mmCIF file of C-alpha atoms and ligand atoms in Angstrom:
data_model
loop_
_atom_site.group_PDB
_atom_site.id
_atom_site.type_symbol
_atom_site.label_atom_id
_atom_site.label_comp_id
_atom_site.label_asym_id
_atom_site.label_seq_id
_atom_site.Cartn_x
_atom_site.Cartn_y
_atom_site.Cartn_z
ATOM 1 C CA UNK A 1 -39.880 49.767 30.698
ATOM 2 C CA UNK A 2 -36.644 51.681 29.949
ATOM 3 C CA UNK A 3 -33.414 49.842 30.803
ATOM 4 C CA UNK A 4 -30.838 52.273 32.196
ATOM 5 C CA UNK A 5 -27.053 51.887 32.432
ATOM 6 C CA UNK A 6 -25.959 54.307 35.137
ATOM 7 C CA UNK A 7 -22.276 55.172 34.819
ATOM 8 C CA UNK A 8 -20.779 57.028 37.776
ATOM 9 C CA UNK A 9 -23.521 55.682 40.046
ATOM 10 C CA UNK A 10 -21.695 56.583 43.265
ATOM 11 C CA UNK A 11 -21.251 60.270 42.461
ATOM 12 C CA UNK A 12 -23.431 63.310 43.053
ATOM 13 C CA UNK A 13 -25.405 62.928 39.791
ATOM 14 C CA UNK A 14 -25.355 59.120 40.101
ATOM 15 C CA UNK A 15 -26.949 59.135 43.557
ATOM 16 C CA UNK A 16 -29.662 61.574 42.508
ATOM 17 C CA UNK A 17 -30.364 59.429 39.440
ATOM 18 C CA UNK A 18 -30.710 56.350 41.668
ATOM 19 C CA UNK A 19 -33.338 58.192 43.701
ATOM 20 C CA UNK A 20 -35.336 58.972 40.541
ATOM 21 C CA UNK A 21 -34.991 55.446 39.135
ATOM 22 C CA UNK A 22 -36.038 53.883 42.457
ATOM 23 C CA UNK A 23 -39.212 56.007 42.454
ATOM 24 C CA UNK A 24 -40.181 55.279 38.840
ATOM 25 C CA UNK A 25 -41.907 52.051 37.791
ATOM 26 C CA UNK A 26 -41.017 52.787 34.125
ATOM 27 C CA UNK A 27 -37.260 52.845 34.717
ATOM 28 C CA UNK A 28 -35.184 49.737 35.335
ATOM 29 C CA UNK A 29 -31.496 49.716 36.204
ATOM 30 C CA UNK A 30 -29.523 47.210 34.112
ATOM 31 C CA UNK A 31 -25.900 48.300 34.730
ATOM 32 C CA UNK A 32 -23.908 50.286 37.286
ATOM 33 C CA UNK A 33 -20.369 51.629 37.332
ATOM 34 C CA UNK A 34 -18.061 53.498 39.685
ATOM 35 C CA UNK A 35 -14.426 54.590 39.660
ATOM 36 C CA UNK A 36 -13.094 52.932 42.817
ATOM 37 C CA UNK A 37 -16.116 52.295 45.039
ATOM 38 C CA UNK A 38 -17.233 48.708 45.531
ATOM 39 C CA UNK A 39 -20.679 48.232 43.967
ATOM 40 C CA UNK A 40 -21.667 44.808 45.296
ATOM 41 C CA UNK A 41 -24.168 46.139 47.817
ATOM 42 C CA UNK A 42 -25.742 48.719 45.491
ATOM 43 C CA UNK A 43 -26.056 46.153 42.700
ATOM 44 C CA UNK A 44 -27.811 43.733 45.001
ATOM 45 C CA UNK A 45 -30.116 46.478 46.353
ATOM 46 C CA UNK A 46 -31.263 47.296 42.785
ATOM 47 C CA UNK A 47 -31.108 43.688 41.512
ATOM 48 C CA UNK A 48 -28.477 44.612 38.905
ATOM 49 C CA UNK A 49 -26.443 41.816 37.361
ATOM 50 C CA UNK A 50 -23.927 43.938 35.414
ATOM 51 C CA UNK A 51 -21.612 46.270 37.311
ATOM 52 C CA UNK A 52 -18.036 47.452 37.017
ATOM 53 C CA UNK A 53 -15.541 49.475 38.976
ATOM 54 C CA UNK A 54 -13.145 51.577 36.810
ATOM 55 C CA UNK A 55 -11.580 50.646 33.460
ATOM 56 C CA UNK A 56 -13.085 50.743 29.965
ATOM 57 C CA UNK A 57 -16.870 50.729 30.442
ATOM 58 C CA UNK A 58 -17.783 49.540 26.942
ATOM 59 C CA UNK A 59 -17.777 45.780 27.798
ATOM 60 C CA UNK A 60 -20.273 46.561 30.577
ATOM 61 C CA UNK A 61 -22.502 48.356 28.064
ATOM 62 C CA UNK A 62 -22.171 45.529 25.519
ATOM 63 C CA UNK A 63 -23.137 42.966 28.146
ATOM 64 C CA UNK A 64 -26.089 44.879 29.604
ATOM 65 C CA UNK A 65 -27.619 46.213 26.334
ATOM 66 C CA UNK A 66 -29.303 49.316 27.818
ATOM 67 C CA UNK A 67 -31.992 51.461 26.183
ATOM 68 C CA UNK A 68 -30.420 54.539 27.762
ATOM 69 C CA UNK A 69 -26.945 55.301 29.075
ATOM 70 C CA UNK A 70 -26.737 57.971 31.778
ATOM 71 C CA UNK A 71 -23.100 58.997 31.679
ATOM 72 C CA UNK A 72 -22.343 60.623 35.045
ATOM 73 C CA UNK A 73 -18.652 59.715 35.155
ATOM 74 C CA UNK A 74 -16.379 62.670 35.897
ATOM 75 C CA UNK A 75 -13.713 63.693 33.377
ATOM 76 C CA UNK A 76 -12.185 62.156 30.256
ATOM 77 C CA UNK A 77 -12.728 58.669 31.729
ATOM 78 C CA UNK A 78 -16.305 58.896 30.409
ATOM 79 C CA UNK A 79 -15.268 59.287 26.742
ATOM 80 C CA UNK A 80 -15.449 55.711 25.490
ATOM 81 C CA UNK A 81 -18.906 55.222 27.003
ATOM 82 C CA UNK A 82 -20.193 58.407 25.337
ATOM 83 C CA UNK A 83 -18.854 57.288 21.963
ATOM 84 C CA UNK A 84 -20.208 53.749 22.452
ATOM 85 C CA UNK A 85 -23.750 54.982 23.130
ATOM 86 C CA UNK A 86 -23.728 57.428 20.208
ATOM 87 C CA UNK A 87 -22.249 54.864 17.799
ATOM 88 C CA UNK A 88 -24.830 52.238 18.786
ATOM 89 C CA UNK A 89 -27.839 54.570 18.566
ATOM 90 C CA UNK A 90 -28.534 54.073 22.273
ATOM 91 C CA UNK A 91 -30.060 57.174 23.910
ATOM 92 C CA UNK A 92 -27.337 59.051 25.759
ATOM 93 C CA UNK A 93 -28.253 61.198 28.766
ATOM 94 C CA UNK A 94 -25.049 63.169 29.151
ATOM 95 C CA UNK A 95 -23.831 64.663 32.417
ATOM 96 C CA UNK A 96 -20.180 63.918 31.596
ATOM 97 C CA UNK A 97 -19.600 67.163 29.670
ATOM 98 C CA UNK A 98 -15.839 66.552 29.460
ATOM 99 C CA UNK A 99 -16.421 63.723 26.969
ATOM 100 C CA UNK A 100 -18.359 65.910 24.531
ATOM 101 C CA UNK A 101 -15.832 68.715 24.916
ATOM 102 C CA UNK A 102 -12.883 66.399 24.259
ATOM 103 C CA UNK A 103 -14.464 64.258 21.559
ATOM 104 C CA UNK A 104 -16.847 66.834 19.974
ATOM 105 C CA UNK A 105 -16.461 66.083 16.262
ATOM 106 C CA UNK A 106 -15.963 62.336 16.783
ATOM 107 C CA UNK A 107 -19.058 62.273 18.982
ATOM 108 C CA UNK A 108 -21.196 64.092 16.404
ATOM 109 C CA UNK A 109 -20.016 61.739 13.656
ATOM 110 C CA UNK A 110 -20.824 58.726 15.875
ATOM 111 C CA UNK A 111 -24.282 60.181 16.603
ATOM 112 C CA UNK A 112 -24.900 60.662 12.889
ATOM 113 C CA UNK A 113 -23.994 57.015 12.207
ATOM 114 C CA UNK A 114 -25.870 55.660 15.236
ATOM 115 C CA UNK A 115 -28.977 57.784 14.752
ATOM 116 C CA UNK A 116 -29.814 57.890 18.487
ATOM 117 C CA UNK A 117 -30.722 60.692 20.862
ATOM 118 C CA UNK A 118 -28.295 62.862 22.799
ATOM 119 C CA UNK A 119 -30.025 64.419 25.803
ATOM 120 C CA UNK A 120 -28.138 66.923 27.942
ATOM 121 C CA UNK A 121 -28.248 66.546 31.718
ATOM 122 C CA UNK A 122 -26.296 69.705 32.522
ATOM 123 C CA UNK A 123 -29.008 72.045 33.829
ATOM 124 C CA UNK A 124 -28.091 74.871 31.431
ATOM 125 C CA UNK A 125 -28.113 72.639 28.354
ATOM 126 C CA UNK A 126 -31.269 70.859 29.437
ATOM 127 C CA UNK A 127 -32.877 74.306 29.743
ATOM 128 C CA UNK A 128 -31.688 75.338 26.272
ATOM 129 C CA UNK A 129 -32.750 71.998 24.777
ATOM 130 C CA UNK A 130 -36.261 72.583 26.137
ATOM 131 C CA UNK A 131 -36.421 76.226 24.982
ATOM 132 C CA UNK A 132 -35.295 75.169 21.496
ATOM 133 C CA UNK A 133 -37.753 72.301 21.032
ATOM 134 C CA UNK A 134 -39.596 72.654 17.726
ATOM 135 C CA UNK A 135 -37.482 75.610 16.537
ATOM 136 C CA UNK A 136 -35.115 75.821 13.570
ATOM 137 C CA UNK A 137 -31.530 77.118 13.751
ATOM 138 C CA UNK A 138 -32.490 80.154 11.602
ATOM 139 C CA UNK A 139 -34.997 81.301 14.223
ATOM 140 C CA UNK A 140 -32.331 81.424 16.964
ATOM 141 C CA UNK A 141 -30.228 84.556 17.371
ATOM 142 C CA UNK A 142 -28.211 83.297 20.360
ATOM 143 C CA UNK A 143 -28.224 81.088 23.415
ATOM 144 C CA UNK A 144 -27.334 82.469 26.824
ATOM 145 C CA UNK A 145 -25.663 80.245 29.405
ATOM 146 C CA UNK A 146 -26.197 81.425 32.958
ATOM 147 C CA UNK A 147 -23.398 81.073 35.525
ATOM 148 C CA UNK A 148 -23.867 81.358 39.283
ATOM 149 C CA UNK A 149 -20.446 83.014 39.451
ATOM 150 C CA UNK A 150 -19.326 80.528 42.098
ATOM 151 C CA UNK A 151 -18.078 81.299 45.619
ATOM 152 C CA UNK A 152 -15.649 83.996 44.449
ATOM 153 C CA UNK A 153 -18.008 86.184 42.442
ATOM 154 C CA UNK A 154 -17.218 89.856 42.968
ATOM 155 C CA UNK A 155 -13.625 89.229 44.094
ATOM 156 C CA UNK A 156 -10.593 90.661 42.303
ATOM 157 C CA UNK A 157 -7.614 88.579 41.123
ATOM 158 C CA UNK A 158 -5.538 89.867 44.031
ATOM 159 C CA UNK A 159 -8.171 88.621 46.467
ATOM 160 C CA UNK A 160 -8.034 85.142 44.958
ATOM 161 C CA UNK A 161 -4.308 84.639 45.344
ATOM 162 C CA UNK A 162 -4.491 82.714 48.604
ATOM 163 C CA UNK A 163 -7.933 81.107 48.570
ATOM 164 C CA UNK A 164 -7.995 77.620 50.042
ATOM 165 C CA UNK A 165 -9.358 74.327 48.765
ATOM 166 C CA UNK A 166 -12.131 74.517 51.375
ATOM 167 C CA UNK A 167 -13.185 78.014 50.312
ATOM 168 C CA UNK A 168 -13.266 76.938 46.672
ATOM 169 C CA UNK A 169 -15.329 73.861 47.557
ATOM 170 C CA UNK A 170 -18.047 75.947 49.244
ATOM 171 C CA UNK A 171 -20.398 76.543 46.302
ATOM 172 C CA UNK A 172 -23.221 78.984 47.078
ATOM 173 C CA UNK A 173 -26.080 77.322 45.155
ATOM 174 C CA UNK A 174 -25.186 73.812 43.883
ATOM 175 C CA UNK A 175 -24.041 70.732 45.804
ATOM 176 C CA UNK A 176 -21.852 68.725 43.438
ATOM 177 C CA UNK A 177 -18.774 66.492 43.160
ATOM 178 C CA UNK A 178 -15.358 68.079 43.936
ATOM 179 C CA UNK A 179 -14.089 68.492 40.363
ATOM 180 C CA UNK A 180 -17.123 70.373 39.028
ATOM 181 C CA UNK A 181 -17.270 72.433 42.233
ATOM 182 C CA UNK A 182 -13.732 73.705 41.620
ATOM 183 C CA UNK A 183 -14.596 74.190 37.936
ATOM 184 C CA UNK A 184 -17.494 76.371 39.085
ATOM 185 C CA UNK A 185 -15.198 78.428 41.312
ATOM 186 C CA UNK A 186 -12.722 79.060 38.474
ATOM 187 C CA UNK A 187 -15.539 79.315 35.873
ATOM 188 C CA UNK A 188 -13.796 76.562 33.836
ATOM 189 C CA UNK A 189 -17.154 74.831 34.129
ATOM 190 C CA UNK A 190 -18.769 77.606 32.083
ATOM 191 C CA UNK A 191 -15.925 77.287 29.573
ATOM 192 C CA UNK A 192 -16.578 73.549 29.247
ATOM 193 C CA UNK A 193 -20.302 74.288 28.931
ATOM 194 C CA UNK A 194 -19.657 76.801 26.175
ATOM 195 C CA UNK A 195 -17.911 74.139 24.080
ATOM 196 C CA UNK A 196 -20.530 71.553 25.078
ATOM 197 C CA UNK A 197 -23.283 73.930 23.858
ATOM 198 C CA UNK A 198 -21.491 74.453 20.543
ATOM 199 C CA UNK A 199 -21.479 70.710 19.864
ATOM 200 C CA UNK A 200 -24.943 69.982 21.269
ATOM 201 C CA UNK A 201 -26.816 72.734 19.469
ATOM 202 C CA UNK A 202 -24.638 73.245 16.384
ATOM 203 C CA UNK A 203 -24.281 77.000 16.938
ATOM 204 C CA UNK A 204 -21.111 78.995 16.213
ATOM 205 C CA UNK A 205 -19.318 80.438 19.258
ATOM 206 C CA UNK A 206 -20.369 84.013 18.379
ATOM 207 C CA UNK A 207 -23.959 82.956 19.074
ATOM 208 C CA UNK A 208 -23.237 81.612 22.564
ATOM 209 C CA UNK A 209 -23.252 84.133 25.407
ATOM 210 C CA UNK A 210 -22.379 83.750 29.079
ATOM 211 C CA UNK A 211 -24.028 85.853 31.783
ATOM 212 C CA UNK A 212 -23.656 85.707 35.558
ATOM 213 C CA UNK A 213 -26.889 85.006 37.436
ATOM 214 C CA UNK A 214 -26.088 84.462 41.131
ATOM 215 C CA UNK A 215 -29.472 83.000 42.135
ATOM 216 C CA UNK A 216 -29.258 80.023 39.727
ATOM 217 C CA UNK A 217 -33.041 80.253 39.128
ATOM 218 C CA UNK A 218 -32.868 80.926 35.385
ATOM 219 C CA UNK A 219 -31.051 77.835 34.118
ATOM 220 C CA UNK A 220 -30.399 79.397 30.692
ATOM 221 C CA UNK A 221 -32.128 81.296 27.885
ATOM 222 C CA UNK A 222 -32.568 81.305 24.133
ATOM 223 C CA UNK A 223 -32.927 84.557 22.210
ATOM 224 C CA UNK A 224 -34.942 84.351 18.986
ATOM 225 C CA UNK A 225 -34.777 86.570 15.915
ATOM 226 C CA UNK A 226 -38.169 88.150 16.680
ATOM 227 C CA UNK A 227 -36.757 89.667 19.882
ATOM 228 C CA UNK A 228 -38.287 87.104 22.262
ATOM 229 C CA UNK A 229 -36.098 85.378 24.870
ATOM 230 C CA UNK A 230 -37.326 82.083 26.342
ATOM 231 C CA UNK A 231 -35.937 81.019 29.686
ATOM 232 C CA UNK A 232 -36.165 77.903 31.853
ATOM 233 C CA UNK A 233 -36.713 78.588 35.553
ATOM 234 C CA UNK A 234 -36.619 76.468 38.688
ATOM 235 C CA UNK A 235 -34.803 76.009 41.970
ATOM 236 C CA UNK A 236 -31.256 74.699 41.509
ATOM 237 C CA UNK A 237 -31.862 70.952 41.786
ATOM 238 C CA UNK A 238 -30.254 68.467 39.399
ATOM 239 C CA UNK A 239 -33.093 66.007 39.866
ATOM 240 C CA UNK A 240 -35.130 68.100 37.397
ATOM 241 C CA UNK A 241 -32.785 67.783 34.380
ATOM 242 C CA UNK A 242 -31.914 64.180 35.328
ATOM 243 C CA UNK A 243 -35.607 63.277 35.447
ATOM 244 C CA UNK A 244 -36.262 65.131 32.177
ATOM 245 C CA UNK A 245 -33.539 63.140 30.389
ATOM 246 C CA UNK A 246 -34.592 59.804 31.877
ATOM 247 C CA UNK A 247 -38.291 60.198 31.077
ATOM 248 C CA UNK A 248 -37.964 62.069 27.735
ATOM 249 C CA UNK A 249 -40.081 62.634 25.656
ATOM 250 C CA UNK A 250 -42.498 62.605 28.586
ATOM 251 C CA UNK A 251 -42.246 64.713 31.730
ATOM 252 C CA UNK A 252 -42.465 62.570 34.821
ATOM 253 C CA UNK A 253 -43.706 63.950 38.139
ATOM 254 C CA UNK A 254 -41.019 64.717 40.750
ATOM 255 C CA UNK A 255 -41.484 65.417 44.452
ATOM 256 C CA UNK A 256 -39.821 68.847 44.104
ATOM 257 C CA UNK A 257 -41.235 72.135 45.318
ATOM 258 C CA UNK A 258 -42.707 74.371 42.619
ATOM 259 C CA UNK A 259 -41.105 77.797 42.223
ATOM 260 C CA UNK A 260 -42.597 80.159 44.813
ATOM 261 C CA UNK A 261 -42.979 83.330 42.771
ATOM 262 C CA UNK A 262 -44.764 85.277 45.516
ATOM 263 C CA UNK A 263 -41.889 84.858 47.978
ATOM 264 C CA UNK A 264 -40.093 87.997 46.823
ATOM 265 C CA UNK A 265 -38.052 86.130 44.223
ATOM 266 C CA UNK A 266 -35.821 88.476 42.248
ATOM 267 C CA UNK A 267 -33.659 87.697 39.224
ATOM 268 C CA UNK A 268 -30.283 89.413 39.051
ATOM 269 C CA UNK A 269 -27.816 89.291 36.196
ATOM 270 C CA UNK A 270 -24.350 90.781 35.714
ATOM 271 C CA UNK A 271 -21.517 90.663 33.197
ATOM 272 C CA UNK A 272 -18.759 88.096 33.669
ATOM 273 C CA UNK A 273 -15.453 89.469 35.001
ATOM 274 C CA UNK A 274 -13.189 87.882 32.372
ATOM 275 C CA UNK A 275 -10.014 89.290 33.873
ATOM 276 C CA UNK A 276 -10.516 87.541 37.201
ATOM 277 C CA UNK A 277 -11.974 84.415 35.598
ATOM 278 C CA UNK A 278 -10.046 83.913 32.332
ATOM 279 C CA UNK A 279 -11.076 80.291 31.760
ATOM 280 C CA UNK A 280 -14.242 81.131 29.819
ATOM 281 C CA UNK A 281 -12.244 83.181 27.296
ATOM 282 C CA UNK A 282 -9.617 80.420 27.134
ATOM 283 C CA UNK A 283 -12.325 77.845 26.421
ATOM 284 C CA UNK A 284 -13.780 80.065 23.714
ATOM 285 C CA UNK A 285 -10.318 80.323 22.143
ATOM 286 C CA UNK A 286 -9.854 76.547 22.336
ATOM 287 C CA UNK A 287 -13.307 76.007 20.835
ATOM 288 C CA UNK A 288 -12.568 78.371 17.952
ATOM 289 C CA UNK A 289 -9.188 76.721 17.338
ATOM 290 C CA UNK A 290 -11.017 73.384 17.032
ATOM 291 C CA UNK A 291 -9.279 70.043 16.388
ATOM 292 C CA UNK A 292 -7.961 68.697 19.669
ATOM 293 C CA UNK A 293 -7.717 72.127 21.368
ATOM 294 C CA UNK A 294 -10.926 71.570 23.394
ATOM 295 C CA UNK A 295 -9.555 68.167 24.440
ATOM 296 C CA UNK A 296 -6.307 69.860 25.564
ATOM 297 C CA UNK A 297 -8.294 72.526 27.453
ATOM 298 C CA UNK A 298 -10.249 69.911 29.362
ATOM 299 C CA UNK A 299 -7.257 67.615 30.006
ATOM 300 C CA UNK A 300 -5.073 70.468 31.315
ATOM 301 C CA UNK A 301 -7.913 71.649 33.509
ATOM 302 C CA UNK A 302 -8.353 68.141 34.970
ATOM 303 C CA UNK A 303 -4.649 67.943 35.790
ATOM 304 C CA UNK A 304 -4.623 71.414 37.365
ATOM 305 C CA UNK A 305 -7.805 70.843 39.393
ATOM 306 C CA UNK A 306 -6.442 67.569 40.716
ATOM 307 C CA UNK A 307 -3.251 69.391 41.791
ATOM 308 C CA UNK A 308 -5.279 72.190 43.414
ATOM 309 C CA UNK A 309 -7.415 69.664 45.313
ATOM 310 C CA UNK A 310 -4.202 67.977 46.489
ATOM 311 C CA UNK A 311 -2.976 71.412 47.663
ATOM 312 C CA UNK A 312 -0.086 71.328 45.185
ATOM 313 C CA UNK A 313 -1.236 74.319 43.113
ATOM 314 C CA UNK A 314 -2.637 77.737 44.013
ATOM 315 C CA UNK A 315 -6.110 78.652 42.774
ATOM 316 C CA UNK A 316 -5.070 81.254 40.179
ATOM 317 C CA UNK A 317 -2.475 78.912 38.708
ATOM 318 C CA UNK A 318 -5.218 76.568 37.417
ATOM 319 C CA UNK A 319 -5.939 78.966 34.534
ATOM 320 C CA UNK A 320 -2.236 79.496 33.978
ATOM 321 C CA UNK A 321 -1.608 75.756 33.550
ATOM 322 C CA UNK A 322 -4.471 75.574 31.042
ATOM 323 C CA UNK A 323 -3.237 78.608 29.090
ATOM 324 C CA UNK A 324 0.334 77.316 28.894
ATOM 325 C CA UNK A 325 -0.857 73.857 27.834
ATOM 326 C CA UNK A 326 -3.024 75.308 25.069
ATOM 327 C CA UNK A 327 -0.025 77.241 23.750
ATOM 328 C CA UNK A 328 2.112 74.110 23.523
ATOM 329 C CA UNK A 329 -0.373 71.384 22.598
ATOM 330 C CA UNK A 330 -0.651 70.093 19.054
ATOM 331 C CA UNK A 331 -4.251 70.853 18.125
ATOM 332 C CA UNK A 332 -4.560 68.961 14.868
ATOM 333 C CA UNK A 333 -7.716 67.012 14.070
ATOM 334 C CA UNK A 334 -8.486 63.688 15.719
ATOM 335 C CA UNK A 335 -9.270 60.863 13.334
ATOM 336 C CA UNK A 336 -10.519 58.298 15.825
ATOM 337 C CA UNK A 337 -10.676 57.325 19.481
ATOM 338 C CA UNK A 338 -6.993 56.307 19.497
ATOM 339 C CA UNK A 339 -5.852 59.751 18.357
ATOM 340 C CA UNK A 340 -8.223 61.302 20.908
ATOM 341 C CA UNK A 341 -6.654 59.244 23.689
ATOM 342 C CA UNK A 342 -3.214 60.309 22.421
ATOM 343 C CA UNK A 343 -4.212 64.002 22.347
ATOM 344 C CA UNK A 344 -5.555 63.750 25.891
ATOM 345 C CA UNK A 345 -2.391 62.037 27.161
ATOM 346 C CA UNK A 346 -0.116 64.536 25.401
ATOM 347 C CA UNK A 347 -2.008 67.509 26.909
ATOM 348 C CA UNK A 348 -1.890 65.913 30.346
ATOM 349 C CA UNK A 349 1.846 65.480 30.140
ATOM 350 C CA UNK A 350 2.360 69.123 29.061
ATOM 351 C CA UNK A 351 0.069 70.270 31.899
ATOM 352 C CA UNK A 352 1.919 68.118 34.425
ATOM 353 C CA UNK A 353 5.217 69.762 33.364
ATOM 354 C CA UNK A 354 3.654 73.210 33.834
ATOM 355 C CA UNK A 355 2.564 72.478 37.397
ATOM 356 C CA UNK A 356 6.079 73.032 38.659
ATOM 357 C CA UNK A 357 6.683 76.129 36.502
ATOM 358 C CA UNK A 358 3.668 78.362 37.133
ATOM 359 C CA UNK A 359 3.950 81.261 39.525
ATOM 360 C CA UNK A 360 3.321 80.586 43.196
HETATM 361 N N1 NAP B 1 -22.918 67.212 40.322
HETATM 362 C C1 NAP B 1 -23.661 68.011 39.588
HETATM 363 O O1 NAP B 1 -24.582 68.668 40.097
HETATM 364 C C2 NAP B 1 -23.407 68.150 38.104
HETATM 365 C C3 NAP B 1 -24.137 69.070 37.362
HETATM 366 C C4 NAP B 1 -23.934 69.146 35.982
HETATM 367 C C5 NAP B 1 -22.999 68.333 35.375
HETATM 368 N N2 NAP B 1 -22.267 67.447 36.123
HETATM 369 C C6 NAP B 1 -21.277 66.614 35.461
HETATM 370 O O2 NAP B 1 -21.557 65.241 35.751
HETATM 371 C C7 NAP B 1 -20.341 64.501 35.871
HETATM 372 C C8 NAP B 1 -20.292 63.848 37.250
HETATM 373 O O3 NAP B 1 -20.250 64.868 38.235
HETATM 374 P P1 NAP B 1 -20.443 64.544 39.786
HETATM 375 O O4 NAP B 1 -20.522 65.858 40.452
HETATM 376 O O5 NAP B 1 -21.545 63.553 39.949
HETATM 377 O O6 NAP B 1 -19.039 63.875 40.114
HETATM 378 P P2 NAP B 1 -18.635 62.966 41.385
HETATM 379 O O7 NAP B 1 -19.591 63.190 42.498
HETATM 380 O O8 NAP B 1 -17.201 63.199 41.611
HETATM 381 O O9 NAP B 1 -18.869 61.477 40.820
HETATM 382 C C9 NAP B 1 -18.104 60.970 39.767
HETATM 383 C C10 NAP B 1 -18.487 59.543 39.452
HETATM 384 O O10 NAP B 1 -17.564 59.055 38.475
HETATM 385 C C11 NAP B 1 -16.878 57.897 38.993
HETATM 386 N N3 NAP B 1 -15.499 57.920 38.502
HETATM 387 C C12 NAP B 1 -14.473 58.705 38.904
HETATM 388 N N4 NAP B 1 -13.345 58.442 38.220
HETATM 389 C C13 NAP B 1 -13.674 57.448 37.349
HETATM 390 C C14 NAP B 1 -12.924 56.716 36.393
HETATM 391 N N5 NAP B 1 -11.616 56.959 36.172
HETATM 392 N N6 NAP B 1 -13.564 55.761 35.677
HETATM 393 C C15 NAP B 1 -14.880 55.495 35.869
HETATM 394 N N7 NAP B 1 -15.624 56.163 36.784
HETATM 395 C C16 NAP B 1 -15.029 57.117 37.507
HETATM 396 C C17 NAP B 1 -16.942 58.062 40.493
HETATM 397 O O11 NAP B 1 -16.727 56.807 41.148
HETATM 398 P P3 NAP B 1 -16.126 56.727 42.662
HETATM 399 O O12 NAP B 1 -17.233 57.221 43.553
HETATM 400 O O13 NAP B 1 -15.832 55.301 42.858
HETATM 401 O O14 NAP B 1 -14.921 57.615 42.677
HETATM 402 C C18 NAP B 1 -18.358 58.599 40.660
HETATM 403 O O15 NAP B 1 -19.296 57.554 40.538
HETATM 404 C C19 NAP B 1 -19.208 65.505 35.630
HETATM 405 O O16 NAP B 1 -18.828 65.466 34.287
HETATM 406 C C20 NAP B 1 -19.861 66.852 35.943
HETATM 407 O O17 NAP B 1 -19.254 67.908 35.237
HETATM 408 C C21 NAP B 1 -22.457 67.361 37.465
#
């Protein structure tokens, strides 16, 4: 029996994880968290004694002593839980990419001390993790992250000037929470994933490619030095990577449809339009700068996305807020969680100032 602490239980990933846990006799829920939603009913449905709404989630983890933490909180709010799991050697199934982006080096040092497993839940990183299994770093020539391209693929910058919140929330292939859906429309999500991949797989940024694949069937690829490229295929359904992380090292059965190859399935790929979607290049720059630059990238993006969702910022200005914040933020190294929290707060305050200044 694996005891699971499910953080962000009321979100898109959280609800899909609950479905998997409910169907598996080997998985037991021992803790639940949300941001604002009352959890009394859910906790009683699953017989969970430990649950918490908002705040620092580490006391919840201390009290419930899980075997595995599934971190499906959105944004920087998931950072302390990520660091707690890694420090304590508790298996971390990570959906909350923002925490690894912001805390990268601290997280890797905590993992080294804790000695536990870090299993990606992001579909691209889960795919890469599986393609890499049993291989050494020297055998890998690059990893290739696929991007659906979001709802605005093929549009020019001029065409994106007046897009609405509703248009940006209409993702063509994935059904997700609002923040990651906007991140997918701006491609900031792929930028975050680029940095996430760097920390997860220990590869330099030059060995991480991004390619647009509108069908979201190939979840990502690894190119090896012998010329072979291994890919992970499946319909876009987060229950597959969630189930993989929860049942690792085994593969549990899921009720999902197998890929119907005879249905006329085609796989299309195209280059990313970096001029229209500058956030991938900005993330790459932040990743290369290192220190707290990735933290500033993610914090500024959170502030800008929140303003866009509140209809206080136009779509194209999201990237502008991030770029201006990166120029001004102090990107020196973070020594510990306190300096990480400071770096995040400082970037947020710079980004908030920029909201009023960017072009409308
Ligand atoms: N959705 C996907 O398909 C998908 C795919 C890959 C990766 N991810 C990543 O997984 C994470 C979750 O995404 P999602 O789409 O599931 O988001 P979501 O639907 O917005 O859910 C977010 C969860 O986090 C909780 N939360 C929000 N603010 C919080 C705070 N300040 N403190 C503690 N908990 C807080 C929410 O609680 P309330 O309900 O009470 O607000 C909710 O349970 C993100 O990092 C995302 O990038 C998601």
